[in-house]
Structure formats: C-alpha cells, structure tokens
C-alpha cells in the first residue's frame, strides 16, 4: 500500500475500524448539516424576489424553505458536534490500545534505547490526541468540500466568474501549510532538548533521587541545566510560531482582497440592472458564508495536513513492528546439550564500538552458570542477547545446535524467566506483583506460594497486613511501601513463577540483600534448580559480584572488556591463577 493510501487509512478507515457506528452516524449528520447550511440562502433569494414582485404565495414558500432549512441546519449542527466528540473518544481508546500493542509487538529493546527511535516514540505519544481526532478532521474536511462546491455552484447561478471565489482560499491554505511545516520542523529539532529537560525535571522533582540531590547539592545545577534546555527549546518554537504567523497573515490578506473585489463586482452588476435584488442578497449571503467556509477549510486542511504528518509516526511504528521477525520455529521443549555461543560479537544499535567480541562459550544443559566481571565488562549485555532482547551483530547463539535467530522470539521469551538488577517495583496487589511472572497463573495461589518459597520471599508477604491482597506502593491510598530488599525478593518471586523455563536469569537480583541472606537464598535456590533442571535441562545464569555466591555455580564465566577470558568451576579457576583468582583474593582479603 502506498504511503498516501496508508495515511488515508489512518485518517478515515481507522475511524470505521475503531468505531463503525459512531463513524457512520457522524458522517451522515456532518454531511446533512453541510447540505442544509448552503441551501437555505436559496430560500432567502426566493423570499426577496417574491417581495419585489409582491407574489405572496412564492414569499410564503420561500419563508417556509428558509425556516425549515435553517432549523434543520442548527439542529443537525448540534447533533453532529455531539457525534464527532463521541467518535473522537472512541477512536482515542482504540488508538491507545493499538499503539501499546504495536510497541509490545516489537520483541527487542532497541526502540527504548536508541535516541532516534525514542524521539519517534515520544512524538507519537505527543501526537496521539491529534491522531485520535483524525477521523473527525477528515469528516470536517469532507463537509467543507461539500459546502465549498455548493457555494461555488450557487454563486455561478448569480454570475459565473463568482464561482472562482473559493479559489481565493488557496493563499491562506498554502500559508497555513507552510506555518505548520515550520512549527513541525522546530518541534523535531528540539525534541532531544525537551526530553533531556524532562528527565532533569524528573530527577529534581521525584522522591527517588532526592537523597543524592541533597547530599551532593545537585539541585541548583540540575535546575540551571533544565532552564537552559527549556529556554533553548522554547526560543526555537516561538521563532517558528512567529514566522508561521507572518505567513498566515499574508495568505489572509490576499483572500480579503479577492473577497472585497467580488462584493464590488456584484454591486456594479446590480447598479446596471444585471442582477435582481434576490440575487444580490443570495450572493452577499453566500460570500459571507464562503469567507467562513474558506477559513474553516484552511483550518481543516491545516489540521488534516498536521494529522497526516503525525500519522507518519504511527506508520513508522507499524513498519518497525512489522520488520521485526515474528513466527519462526518453536522453542525446544527441553535442552539436551545446552546453549552455545559461536564467535558472538555485539554493538548496541546506533553505536559503533562492539561491547562483546569473539565470545565462544557453551552453557551446559541443567547447569548453573555465574557471570562475573568488573562494571561495564558486558555481563548484562550477554544476558540481553541470551534472552533474545537483541540479536548478535555477528556470530550465532545455538539452542542444542538450532540457531536462536530462527526461533520465534515470543516463544523463546515464554521459556525464559528473569530477575533483573533494575527490577520494576510494580504497584499492584502483592499477589499480582508476583503472579505477573506467569500471566496464565496470575491468581493461582498455590503457584504464588511455591514461587515465593523458591525465592525465600514468603515472609515478605506474610508480614503484610492483608497478605497477598495487600496493595503495594504509594500509588495506592494506604498502599504498603517495602524496603529495597523486600521489593527485590518479590522480583525474585516473580522470576520463579514459571514452572519450566529453559533459561532463568538472575542478573544481580540480590544487590539489595545482605551477604548471608544472598548466600542462604542461593544455596536453597541452586539445590532446587539442579533438581528441576534434570527434567528440562534448564540453565540458570547468575550475575553477581559476590564470590561467596558465585563459587557455588557449576560454571563460572569471567568477562573482561567484552571478552570471555576464563571459564570453569571455582577450583579450576582458582588453580589457573588468572583474573578470577585475582578478584577472588581481593574480595576474600576485604572480608578478613
Ligand atoms: N543501551 C545501551 N546502549 C549503548 N551502550 C550500552 C547500553 N547498555 C550498556 N552499554 C554499554 O555496554 C557496555 C557493557 O555494559 P553491561 O551493562 O553489559 O556491563 P555489565 O558487565 O553488566 O556491568 P555492571 O556490572 O555494571 O552491571 C558498557 O560499556 C556500557 O556502557
């Protein structure tokens, strides 16, 4: 489908998809209003000419026509305004669901991490209300076209050159289009500044960073940066708005000149006796209406042009979601041999430098694997590749020999589970904050309890006033707030919800827990994992900086500068005397 047809689809056809009945009702009432609005001046002409001829019956007919059409046009106008508002509401709800579905249809994280994609998503979010009113604007434009055509035909019955008057609407239309383009360009140019300013505002005004802000006295610096960015963005948009206003003024000046010329032409024809009194009244009434219609046309076209350009953000998202690989092979039911990385390299999209290079590694089925390395070594990136958030830039990841690139991302995701270091403190009821780890069993209390036990998190829920039903977080009135460690235990419980994951990732999931708790938790967890892994060959990956935990893993993988520099069990790596032994000694000495 061409771009123009797809844009038309967003503006018109989506209205019928989102809300078929409201769209049909709005279309009918809007067009009926347009027809009655332009035809009632014909009754006025009949009235005035009948008056001049002293023809009483024609005058009664003209008056009745005016009365009926006038009353109808007002009634229909009010009904159609209501219909159009209802239509916009329905399309808005439908569109929100569609955007959310499209964003979630993209299996990877690229659109959340690349600045150019973020800008496009942000523009789409900002333009959502405008897009929701697309069908309304399209109907308004259709009504304007019908009225303009009707006015041109009726003016031609008075004196044919007057039919050309609606063409005088072109200069204001073109000027408004230019004005919109100027503002759009300025908006796109300052989008990054606005986003940064928004992030700084969040930092300065939300509870999370408040402690650090006060400790380091960062408030004034953040405010100054925020003000500088906001002012620069405002200056650019105000400049564009002023230039746009000048263009609009010029367009309307040209229209006013054409309008005055048309009035003068009718006056001259009437003075010469070439037009009846009724025709003069009809022409003047139509010219007034034409003025109104042209200004509405210019607005309606301007809005449709803006919305059509906003629709490009939605089309971009549709294309981006469609370009993602979907379908593909199912994930294996169980792992026999394990997951193998073959010469894997990876660079984040939009950045040149690889953060992983030449990674060759086998994670044995049923094993527990610990990833260790210094900050920024590439551990979390490796995890993102294994969970299918990103494909490798080169090299392959094989599940029992089958390329992960050929497996349907959603089906692979359904067989993985994870607790991340930057877990989400879901503000839900406690049971649900855990249950969303396996949506089909969201309210399955037995499954919830088992998951909480596996994560050693049962006590967190038991201490809550209403147990699993306790609302969590400050979003709820009276919601229970938890400590960092308690939130983290619930996140672990969430990761334990899936019964038969093939890959379970625990990416520094215990950073908020004290060392003995982490140690006890992992002993207990790894025992259970080894037992269940016997059935499915599941692999557990643990990212941690604590060697007391790491040493329990079957395989320890040492990552340094994006490369795997060592792999083996604790005793082997210690005997090798490389980076692992060095880091281990360092930490052991710190505890002495
Ligand atoms: N979304 C991203 N876009 C660009 N670069 C990124 C992104 N995420 C991470 N990086 C870079 O990739 C490198 C590896 O980061 P990664 O988070 O994988 O390290 P890590 O070993 O998990 O570190 P830590 O122990 O601090 O969590 C770092 O240099 C980091 O700056």
Coordinates of C-alpha atoms and ligand atoms in Angstrom, one line a residue:
X1 CA 0.0 0.0 0.0
X2 CA 1.4 3.4 -0.9
X3 CA 2.2 6.0 1.8
X4 CA -0.7 8.2 0.8
X5 CA -3.2 5.3 1.0
X6 CA -1.9 4.2 4.3
X7 CA -2.2 7.8 5.6
X8 CA -5.8 7.9 4.3
X9 CA -6.4 4.7 6.1
X10 CA -5.2 6.2 9.4
X11 CA -7.3 9.3 8.9
X12 CA -10.6 7.8 7.6
X13 CA -10.7 4.0 7.5
X14 CA -9.3 3.6 11.1
X15 CA -12.4 5.6 12.2
X16 CA -14.6 2.9 10.8
X17 CA -12.4 0.1 12.3
X18 CA -12.3 1.7 15.7
X19 CA -16.0 2.8 15.9
X20 CA -18.1 1.8 12.9
X21 CA -21.4 3.0 14.2
X22 CA -20.3 6.4 15.7
X23 CA -18.3 7.0 12.5
X24 CA -21.3 6.3 10.2
X25 CA -23.5 8.5 12.4
X26 CA -21.0 11.3 12.5
X27 CA -20.5 11.1 8.7
X28 CA -24.3 11.2 8.0
X29 CA -25.1 14.1 10.4
X30 CA -22.0 16.1 9.3
X31 CA -22.8 15.9 5.6
X32 CA -26.5 16.6 6.2
X33 CA -25.5 19.7 8.1
X34 CA -23.4 20.9 5.3
X35 CA -26.2 20.5 2.7
X36 CA -28.8 22.4 4.8
X37 CA -26.3 25.2 5.6
X38 CA -25.7 26.0 2.0
X39 CA -29.2 25.6 0.6
X40 CA -31.1 27.9 2.9
X41 CA -29.8 31.1 1.3
X42 CA -31.7 30.0 -1.8
X43 CA -34.9 30.4 0.2
X44 CA -33.8 33.9 1.0
X45 CA -33.4 34.8 -2.7
X46 CA -36.9 33.4 -3.4
X47 CA -38.3 35.5 -0.5
X48 CA -36.7 38.7 -1.6
X49 CA -37.6 38.3 -5.3
X50 CA -41.2 37.4 -4.3
X51 CA -41.3 40.5 -2.2
X52 CA -40.2 42.7 -5.1
X53 CA -42.9 41.1 -7.3
X54 CA -45.5 41.2 -4.5
X55 CA -46.0 37.4 -5.1
X56 CA -47.5 36.3 -1.7
X57 CA -47.5 32.5 -2.4
X58 CA -43.9 32.5 -3.6
X59 CA -43.0 34.6 -0.5
X60 CA -44.7 32.0 1.8
X61 CA -42.9 29.2 0.0
X62 CA -39.5 31.0 0.3
X63 CA -40.1 31.8 4.0
X64 CA -41.1 28.2 4.8
X65 CA -38.0 26.9 3.0
X66 CA -35.8 29.3 5.0
X67 CA -37.5 28.3 8.3
X68 CA -37.3 24.6 7.7
X69 CA -33.7 24.5 6.4
X70 CA -32.4 27.0 9.0
X71 CA -34.0 25.0 11.9
X72 CA -32.7 21.8 10.4
X73 CA -29.2 23.1 9.9
X74 CA -28.9 24.2 13.6
X75 CA -30.4 21.0 14.9
X76 CA -28.1 18.9 12.8
X77 CA -25.1 21.0 13.7
X78 CA -25.6 20.4 17.4
X79 CA -26.3 16.7 16.9
X80 CA -23.2 16.3 14.6
X81 CA -20.9 18.1 17.1
X82 CA -22.0 15.5 19.8
X83 CA -21.5 12.6 17.4
X84 CA -18.0 13.9 16.4
X85 CA -16.9 14.2 20.1
X86 CA -18.2 10.7 20.8
X87 CA -16.3 9.4 17.7
X88 CA -13.0 11.1 18.9
X89 CA -13.4 9.5 22.3
X90 CA -13.9 6.0 20.9
X91 CA -11.0 6.3 18.4
X92 CA -8.8 7.6 21.2
X93 CA -9.3 4.5 23.3
X94 CA -8.8 2.2 20.3
X95 CA -5.7 4.1 19.3
X96 CA -4.1 3.8 22.7
X97 CA -4.7 0.0 22.7
X98 CA -3.2 -0.2 19.1
X99 CA -0.1 1.8 20.0
X100 CA 0.5 -0.3 23.1
X101 CA 0.0 -3.5 21.1
X102 CA 2.5 -2.3 18.4
X103 CA 5.1 -1.2 21.0
X104 CA 4.8 -4.6 22.7
X105 CA 4.9 -6.4 19.4
X106 CA 8.5 -5.3 19.0
X107 CA 10.4 -8.1 20.7
X108 CA 13.7 -6.3 21.3
X109 CA 14.6 -3.3 23.3
X110 CA 16.1 -1.2 20.5
X111 CA 13.2 1.2 20.3
X112 CA 13.6 2.0 24.0
X113 CA 17.4 2.5 23.9
X114 CA 18.1 4.3 20.6
X115 CA 17.8 8.1 20.8
X116 CA 16.3 8.4 17.3
X117 CA 13.7 5.7 18.0
X118 CA 12.9 7.3 21.3
X119 CA 12.3 10.6 19.6
X120 CA 9.9 9.0 17.2
X121 CA 8.0 7.2 20.0
X122 CA 7.9 10.4 22.0
X123 CA 6.5 12.3 19.0
X124 CA 3.9 9.6 18.5
X125 CA 2.8 9.8 22.2
X126 CA 2.6 13.6 21.9
X127 CA 0.6 13.3 18.7
X128 CA -1.8 10.6 20.0
X129 CA -4.7 13.0 20.8
X130 CA -4.3 14.6 17.4
X131 CA -4.3 11.2 15.7
X132 CA -7.5 10.3 17.6
X133 CA -9.2 13.3 16.1
X134 CA -8.1 12.3 12.6
X135 CA -11.5 10.8 11.6
X136 CA -13.2 13.9 13.0
X137 CA -11.0 16.2 11.0
X138 CA -11.5 14.1 7.8
X139 CA -15.2 14.4 8.2
X140 CA -15.0 18.2 8.9
X141 CA -12.9 18.5 5.7
X142 CA -15.4 16.5 3.7
X143 CA -18.1 18.8 5.0
X144 CA -16.1 21.9 4.0
X145 CA -15.5 20.4 0.5
X146 CA -19.3 19.8 0.1
X147 CA -20.1 23.4 1.3
X148 CA -17.4 25.0 -0.9
X149 CA -18.6 23.1 -4.0
X150 CA -22.2 24.1 -3.2
X151 CA -21.4 27.7 -2.7
X152 CA -19.4 27.8 -6.0
X153 CA -22.4 26.3 -7.9
X154 CA -24.9 28.8 -6.3
X155 CA -22.6 31.7 -6.9
X156 CA -22.3 30.7 -10.6
X157 CA -26.1 31.0 -10.8
X158 CA -25.7 34.7 -10.0
X159 CA -22.7 35.5 -12.2
X160 CA -20.4 32.7 -13.3
X161 CA -16.9 34.3 -12.5
X162 CA -18.0 34.4 -8.9
X163 CA -17.8 30.6 -8.8
X164 CA -14.0 31.2 -8.9
X165 CA -14.1 32.9 -5.5
X166 CA -13.4 29.7 -3.4
X167 CA -10.0 29.6 -5.3
X168 CA -9.1 32.7 -3.3
X169 CA -8.9 30.3 -0.4
X170 CA -5.7 28.9 -1.8
X171 CA -3.3 31.5 -0.5
X172 CA -4.4 31.2 3.2
X173 CA -4.3 27.4 2.8
X174 CA -0.8 27.4 1.4
X175 CA 0.4 29.9 4.0
X176 CA -1.1 27.8 6.9
X177 CA 0.6 24.7 5.5
X178 CA 3.9 26.5 5.5
X179 CA 3.3 27.7 9.0
X180 CA 2.5 24.1 10.2
X181 CA 5.7 22.8 8.5
X182 CA 7.8 25.5 10.2
X183 CA 6.4 24.6 13.6
X184 CA 6.8 20.8 13.0
X185 CA 10.4 21.2 11.9
X186 CA 11.2 23.3 15.0
X187 CA 9.5 20.7 17.2
X188 CA 11.5 17.8 15.7
X189 CA 14.7 19.8 16.1
X190 CA 14.2 20.5 19.8
X191 CA 12.7 17.0 20.7
X192 CA 16.0 15.8 22.3
X193 CA 16.4 19.0 24.3
X194 CA 12.9 18.7 25.6
X195 CA 13.4 15.0 26.6
X196 CA 16.6 15.9 28.4
X197 CA 14.9 18.8 30.2
X198 CA 12.0 16.4 31.1
X199 CA 14.5 13.9 32.5
X200 CA 16.2 16.6 34.6
X201 CA 12.8 17.7 35.9
X202 CA 12.0 14.1 36.9
X203 CA 15.4 13.9 38.7
X204 CA 14.8 17.2 40.5
X205 CA 11.1 16.6 41.4
X206 CA 10.7 12.9 42.3
X207 CA 11.3 11.1 45.5
X208 CA 13.9 8.6 44.3
X209 CA 16.9 10.8 43.6
X210 CA 16.0 13.3 46.4
X211 CA 18.6 11.9 48.9
X212 CA 21.5 12.1 46.4
X213 CA 20.4 15.5 45.2
X214 CA 20.6 16.9 48.7
X215 CA 23.7 15.1 49.7
X216 CA 25.7 16.4 46.7
X217 CA 23.9 19.7 46.5
X218 CA 23.0 19.0 42.8
X219 CA 19.6 20.8 42.9
X220 CA 20.7 24.3 41.6
X221 CA 22.9 22.7 38.8
X222 CA 20.1 20.5 37.7
X223 CA 17.6 23.4 37.7
X224 CA 20.1 25.6 35.8
X225 CA 20.6 22.9 33.1
X226 CA 16.8 22.3 32.9
X227 CA 16.2 26.0 32.5
X228 CA 18.8 26.3 29.8
X229 CA 17.5 23.4 27.8
X230 CA 13.8 24.5 28.2
X231 CA 14.7 28.1 27.2
X232 CA 16.6 27.0 24.1
X233 CA 13.7 24.7 23.1
X234 CA 11.1 27.5 23.7
X235 CA 13.1 30.1 21.8
X236 CA 13.2 27.8 18.7
X237 CA 9.5 27.0 18.8
X238 CA 8.5 30.7 19.5
X239 CA 10.6 31.7 16.5
X240 CA 8.9 29.2 14.3
X241 CA 5.5 30.2 15.5
X242 CA 6.2 33.9 14.8
X243 CA 7.4 33.1 11.3
X244 CA 4.3 30.9 10.7
X245 CA 2.0 33.7 11.9
X246 CA 3.6 36.1 9.3
X247 CA 2.9 33.6 6.5
X248 CA -0.7 33.1 7.7
X249 CA -1.3 36.9 7.8
X250 CA 0.0 37.2 4.2
X251 CA -2.3 34.4 3.0
X252 CA -5.4 36.0 4.6
X253 CA -4.5 39.5 3.2
X254 CA -4.7 38.1 -0.3
X255 CA -8.1 36.4 0.4
X256 CA -9.5 39.6 1.8
X257 CA -8.5 41.5 -1.4
X258 CA -10.4 38.9 -3.5
X259 CA -13.4 39.0 -1.3
X260 CA -13.7 42.8 -1.5
X261 CA -13.3 42.6 -5.3
X262 CA -16.2 40.1 -5.5
X263 CA -18.5 42.4 -3.4
X264 CA -17.6 45.3 -5.7
X265 CA -18.4 43.2 -8.8
X266 CA -21.9 42.3 -7.5
X267 CA -22.6 46.0 -6.6
X268 CA -21.7 47.1 -10.1
X269 CA -23.9 44.4 -11.7
X270 CA -26.9 45.3 -9.5
X271 CA -26.4 49.0 -10.4
X272 CA -26.5 48.1 -14.1
X273 CA -29.7 46.1 -13.6
X274 CA -27.9 42.8 -14.4
X275 CA -28.8 41.2 -11.1
X276 CA -32.1 41.0 -9.2
X277 CA -32.4 42.1 -5.5
X278 CA -32.8 38.4 -4.6
X279 CA -29.6 37.5 -6.4
X280 CA -27.7 40.3 -4.7
X281 CA -28.9 39.1 -1.3
X282 CA -28.1 35.5 -2.2
X283 CA -24.6 36.4 -3.5
X284 CA -23.8 38.5 -0.4
X285 CA -25.1 35.8 1.9
X286 CA -23.0 33.2 0.0
X287 CA -19.9 35.4 0.1
X288 CA -20.2 35.7 3.9
X289 CA -20.6 32.0 4.1
X290 CA -17.7 31.5 1.7
X291 CA -15.5 33.6 3.9
X292 CA -16.4 31.4 6.9
X293 CA -16.0 28.2 4.9
X294 CA -12.6 29.2 3.5
X295 CA -11.4 29.9 7.0
X296 CA -12.8 26.6 8.1
X297 CA -11.3 24.9 5.0
X298 CA -7.9 26.4 5.8
X299 CA -8.2 25.2 9.4
X300 CA -9.5 21.8 8.4
X301 CA -6.8 21.3 5.7
X302 CA -4.1 22.6 8.1
X303 CA -5.3 20.1 10.8
X304 CA -5.6 17.2 8.3
X305 CA -2.1 18.0 7.0
X306 CA -0.7 18.1 10.6
X307 CA -2.5 14.9 11.4
X308 CA -1.3 13.2 8.2
X309 CA 2.2 14.1 9.2
X310 CA 1.5 12.8 12.7
X311 CA 0.2 9.6 11.1
X312 CA 3.8 9.1 9.8
X313 CA 4.9 8.3 13.3
X314 CA 2.3 5.7 13.6
X315 CA 3.2 4.3 10.2
X316 CA 6.8 4.2 11.3
X317 CA 5.9 2.2 14.4
X318 CA 3.8 -0.2 12.3
X319 CA 6.7 -0.7 9.9
X320 CA 9.1 -1.1 12.7
X321 CA 6.9 -3.7 14.4
X322 CA 6.3 -5.5 11.1
X323 CA 10.0 -5.5 10.3
X324 CA 10.7 -7.5 13.4
X325 CA 10.9 -11.1 12.9
X326 CA 7.8 -12.9 14.1
X327 CA 6.9 -16.5 13.6
X328 CA 9.7 -18.9 13.2
X329 CA 10.4 -22.2 14.9
X330 CA 9.1 -23.1 18.3
X331 CA 11.5 -23.1 21.3
X332 CA 12.8 -26.6 22.2
X333 CA 10.8 -28.4 24.8
X334 CA 13.9 -29.3 26.7
X335 CA 17.6 -28.7 26.4
X336 CA 19.7 -31.8 25.9
X337 CA 23.2 -30.3 25.4
X338 CA 22.9 -26.6 26.2
X339 CA 23.3 -23.2 24.8
X340 CA 26.4 -22.5 22.7
X341 CA 27.7 -19.0 21.7
X342 CA 29.7 -19.2 18.5
X343 CA 32.0 -16.2 17.9
X344 CA 29.4 -13.8 19.1
X345 CA 30.0 -10.1 18.8
X346 CA 27.6 -7.3 19.6
X347 CA 27.5 -3.5 19.3
X348 CA 24.4 -1.5 20.5
X349 CA 22.5 -0.2 17.5
X350 CA 23.4 3.3 16.7
X351 CA 26.8 3.0 18.3
X352 CA 29.9 1.8 16.5
X353 CA 32.0 0.2 19.2
X354 CA 31.4 -3.5 20.0
X355 CA 30.7 -4.2 23.7
X356 CA 31.1 -8.0 23.1
X357 CA 33.7 -9.6 20.9
X358 CA 34.7 -13.2 19.9
X359 CA 32.5 -14.9 22.6
X360 CA 32.8 -18.6 22.3
X361 CA 31.1 -20.4 25.2
X362 CA 28.9 -23.4 26.0
X363 CA 26.4 -23.2 28.8
X364 CA 25.7 -26.9 29.7
X365 CA 22.1 -28.1 29.9
X366 CA 20.9 -28.3 33.5
X367 CA 23.8 -26.2 34.7
X368 CA 24.1 -23.2 36.9
X369 CA 26.4 -20.6 35.4
X370 CA 27.8 -17.5 37.1
X371 CA 28.9 -14.5 35.1
X372 CA 31.4 -12.3 36.7
X373 CA 33.5 -9.3 35.7
X374 CA 34.0 -5.7 36.5
X375 CA 31.4 -3.0 35.9
X376 CA 30.8 -2.4 32.2
X377 CA 32.5 -5.7 31.3
X378 CA 29.5 -6.8 29.2
X379 CA 27.7 -9.3 31.6
X380 CA 24.2 -7.7 31.3
X381 CA 24.6 -7.3 27.5
X382 CA 25.4 -11.0 27.3
X383 CA 22.2 -11.7 29.2
X384 CA 20.2 -9.5 26.8
X385 CA 21.5 -11.5 23.9
X386 CA 20.7 -14.8 25.5
X387 CA 17.1 -13.7 26.4
X388 CA 16.6 -12.6 22.8
X389 CA 16.3 -8.8 23.6
X390 CA 18.9 -8.2 20.9
X391 CA 20.3 -10.4 18.1
X392 CA 24.1 -10.7 18.0
X393 CA 25.7 -8.3 15.5
X394 CA 27.7 -11.3 14.3
X395 CA 28.1 -14.9 15.3
X396 CA 25.4 -17.3 16.4
X397 CA 23.6 -18.5 19.6
X398 CA 22.6 -22.1 19.3
X399 CA 20.0 -23.9 21.4
X400 CA 21.0 -27.6 21.2
X401 CA 22.5 -26.7 17.8
X402 CA 19.4 -24.8 16.5
X403 CA 20.1 -21.1 15.8
X404 CA 18.2 -18.8 18.2
X405 CA 17.7 -16.4 15.3
X406 CA 15.3 -19.0 13.7
X407 CA 13.2 -19.3 16.9
X408 CA 10.1 -17.2 17.3
X409 CA 11.2 -14.5 19.8
X410 CA 7.9 -14.6 21.7
X411 CA 8.1 -18.4 22.1
X412 CA 11.7 -18.2 23.4
X413 CA 10.7 -15.5 25.8
X414 CA 7.9 -17.7 27.1
X415 CA 10.5 -20.3 28.0
X416 CA 12.8 -17.8 29.8
X417 CA 12.4 -16.0 33.1
X418 CA 14.5 -13.3 34.7
X419 CA 15.0 -11.1 37.8
X420 CA 16.9 -8.0 36.7
X421 CA 19.1 -5.7 38.8
X422 CA 16.8 -2.8 37.7
X423 CA 13.6 -4.7 38.5
X424 CA 10.3 -2.9 38.5
X425 CA 8.6 -2.3 41.8
X426 CA 5.1 -3.0 40.4
X427 CA 2.5 -1.0 42.3
X428 CA -0.1 -3.8 42.3
X429 CA -1.5 -6.1 44.9
X430 CA 1.3 -8.2 46.4
X431 CA 0.0 -11.4 44.8
X432 CA -0.3 -9.9 41.4
X433 CA 3.2 -8.2 41.6
X434 CA 4.5 -11.8 41.8
X435 CA 1.8 -13.5 39.6
X436 CA 2.6 -11.4 36.6
X437 CA 5.7 -13.6 36.2
X438 CA 3.4 -16.2 34.7
X439 CA 0.2 -14.5 33.4
X440 CA -1.8 -17.6 32.9
X441 CA -1.4 -18.4 36.6
X442 CA -1.8 -14.8 37.8
X443 CA -4.3 -15.7 40.5
X444 CA -3.2 -19.2 41.2
X445 CA -2.5 -19.1 44.9
X446 CA -0.6 -22.4 45.1
X447 CA 1.7 -21.3 42.3
X448 CA 2.2 -17.9 44.0
X449 CA 3.1 -19.6 47.3
X450 CA 5.5 -22.0 45.6
X451 CA 7.3 -19.2 43.7
X452 CA 7.5 -17.1 47.0
X453 CA 9.0 -20.1 48.7
X454 CA 11.6 -20.7 46.0
X455 CA 12.6 -17.0 46.3
X456 CA 12.7 -17.1 50.1
X457 CA 10.1 -14.3 49.9
X458 CA 7.2 -15.9 51.7
X459 CA 7.9 -13.9 54.9
X460 CA 7.7 -10.6 53.0
X461 CA 4.1 -11.3 52.0
X462 CA 3.2 -12.9 55.3
X463 CA 4.1 -9.8 57.2
X464 CA 1.9 -7.6 55.0
X465 CA -1.4 -6.6 56.6
X466 CA -3.6 -8.3 54.0
X467 CA -1.0 -10.8 52.7
X468 CA -1.3 -11.4 49.0
X469 CA -4.1 -8.9 48.7
X470 CA -2.1 -6.0 50.2
X471 CA -1.8 -3.1 47.7
X472 CA 1.9 -2.2 47.3
X473 CA 3.4 1.2 46.7
X474 CA 2.4 4.8 47.1
X475 CA 0.2 4.8 44.0
X476 CA -2.5 3.2 46.2
X477 CA -4.1 5.1 49.0
X478 CA -2.7 3.3 52.1
X479 CA -0.6 1.1 50.0
X480 CA 2.3 -0.7 51.8
X481 CA 5.7 0.5 50.9
X482 CA 8.6 -2.0 51.0
X483 CA 12.3 -1.8 51.6
X484 CA 14.7 -2.2 48.6
X485 CA 15.4 -5.8 49.7
X486 CA 11.7 -6.7 50.1
X487 CA 10.9 -5.3 46.6
X488 CA 13.9 -7.4 45.3
X489 CA 12.6 -10.6 47.0
X490 CA 9.2 -10.1 45.3
X491 CA 11.0 -9.6 42.0
X492 CA 12.8 -12.9 42.6
X493 CA 9.5 -14.5 43.4
X494 CA 8.2 -13.2 40.1
X495 CA 11.1 -14.8 38.3
X496 CA 10.3 -18.1 40.0
X497 CA 6.7 -18.2 38.8
X498 CA 7.3 -20.0 35.5
X499 CA 7.5 -23.7 36.1
X500 CA 9.6 -25.0 33.3
X501 CA 11.8 -22.2 32.0
X502 CA 14.7 -23.3 29.8
X503 CA 16.7 -20.2 30.9
X504 CA 16.4 -18.5 34.2
X505 CA 18.5 -15.3 34.5
X506 CA 19.2 -13.8 37.9
X507 CA 21.1 -10.5 37.0
X508 CA 22.4 -9.2 40.3
X509 CA 18.9 -9.9 41.7
X510 CA 20.2 -9.8 45.3
X511 CA 22.1 -6.5 45.3
X512 CA 19.7 -5.1 47.9
X513 CA 20.1 -8.2 50.1
X514 CA 22.8 -8.7 52.7
X515 CA 25.5 -11.3 52.0
X516 CA 24.3 -14.0 54.4
X517 CA 20.7 -13.7 53.0
X518 CA 22.0 -13.9 49.5
X519 CA 24.2 -16.9 50.4
X520 CA 21.3 -18.8 52.1
X521 CA 19.0 -17.9 49.2
X522 CA 21.3 -19.3 46.6
X523 CA 22.2 -22.4 48.4
X524 CA 18.5 -23.2 48.6
X525 CA 17.7 -22.0 45.1
X526 CA 20.6 -23.8 43.4
X527 CA 19.7 -27.1 45.1
X528 CA 16.1 -26.8 43.8
X529 CA 17.3 -25.6 40.3
X530 CA 19.6 -28.7 40.0
X531 CA 16.7 -31.0 40.9
X532 CA 14.2 -29.5 38.4
X533 CA 16.8 -29.0 35.7
X534 CA 17.1 -32.8 35.5
X535 CA 13.7 -32.7 33.7
X536 CA 14.0 -29.8 31.4
X537 CA 17.8 -29.2 31.1
X538 CA 17.1 -25.7 32.3
X539 CA 20.1 -23.4 32.6
X540 CA 20.3 -20.8 35.4
X541 CA 22.5 -17.8 34.9
X542 CA 23.6 -15.7 37.8
X543 CA 25.3 -12.4 37.5
X544 CA 26.8 -11.4 40.8
X545 CA 29.8 -9.6 42.3
X546 CA 29.8 -11.8 45.4
X547 CA 32.2 -14.6 45.2
X548 CA 30.6 -16.5 48.1
X549 CA 27.6 -17.0 45.8
X550 CA 29.5 -17.2 42.6
X551 CA 31.6 -20.1 43.8
X552 CA 28.5 -22.3 44.1
X553 CA 27.9 -22.3 40.3
X554 CA 28.8 -25.3 38.1
X555 CA 30.5 -23.0 35.6
X556 CA 31.9 -19.6 36.2
X557 CA 32.4 -17.3 33.2
X558 CA 34.8 -14.4 33.6
X559 CA 34.0 -11.4 31.3
X560 CA 36.6 -8.7 30.8
X561 CA 36.3 -5.8 28.2
X562 CA 33.6 -7.6 26.2
X563 CA 35.5 -10.9 26.0
X564 CA 35.2 -14.2 27.9
X565 CA 38.7 -14.5 29.5
X566 CA 38.1 -17.6 31.7
X567 CA 35.5 -20.3 32.2
X568 CA 35.5 -23.2 34.6
X569 CA 34.4 -24.2 38.1
X570 CA 35.7 -22.4 41.2
X571 CA 38.5 -24.8 42.0
X572 CA 39.8 -24.9 38.3
X573 CA 39.7 -21.1 38.0
X574 CA 41.4 -20.6 41.3
X575 CA 44.2 -23.0 40.3
X576 CA 44.6 -21.2 36.9
X577 CA 45.6 -18.1 38.8
X578 CA 44.2 -15.5 36.3
X579 CA 41.7 -12.6 36.7
X580 CA 39.3 -14.8 38.7
X581 CA 41.9 -15.7 41.3
X582 CA 42.9 -12.1 41.5
X583 CA 39.4 -10.8 42.1
X584 CA 38.6 -13.6 44.5
X585 CA 41.7 -12.9 46.6
X586 CA 40.8 -9.2 46.6
X587 CA 37.3 -9.9 47.9
X588 CA 38.5 -12.5 50.4
X589 CA 41.1 -10.1 51.8
X590 CA 38.4 -7.5 52.2
X591 CA 36.4 -9.9 54.5
X592 CA 39.4 -10.8 56.7
Ligands
LIG1 N1 21.7 0.5 25.9 C1 23.0 0.7 25.7 N2 23.4 1.5 24.6 C2 24.7 1.6 24.4 N3 25.7 1.1 25.2 C3 25.3 0.4 26.3 C4 23.9 0.1 26.6 N4 23.9 -0.7 27.7 C5 25.2 -0.9 28.1 N5 26.0 -0.3 27.2 C6 27.5 -0.3 27.3 O1 27.9 -1.7 27.1 C7 29.0 -2.0 27.9 C8 28.7 -3.2 28.8 O2 27.6 -2.9 29.6 P1 26.9 -4.0 30.5 O3 25.7 -3.4 31.2 O4 26.7 -5.2 29.7 O5 28.0 -4.3 31.6 P2 28.0 -5.1 33.0 O6 29.1 -6.0 32.9 O7 26.6 -5.8 33.1 O8 28.2 -4.0 34.1 P3 27.6 -3.9 35.6 O9 28.4 -4.9 36.4 O10 27.9 -2.5 35.9 O11 26.2 -4.2 35.5 C9 29.3 -0.7 28.8 O12 30.4 -0.1 28.2 C10 28.0 0.1 28.6 O13 28.3 1.5 28.6

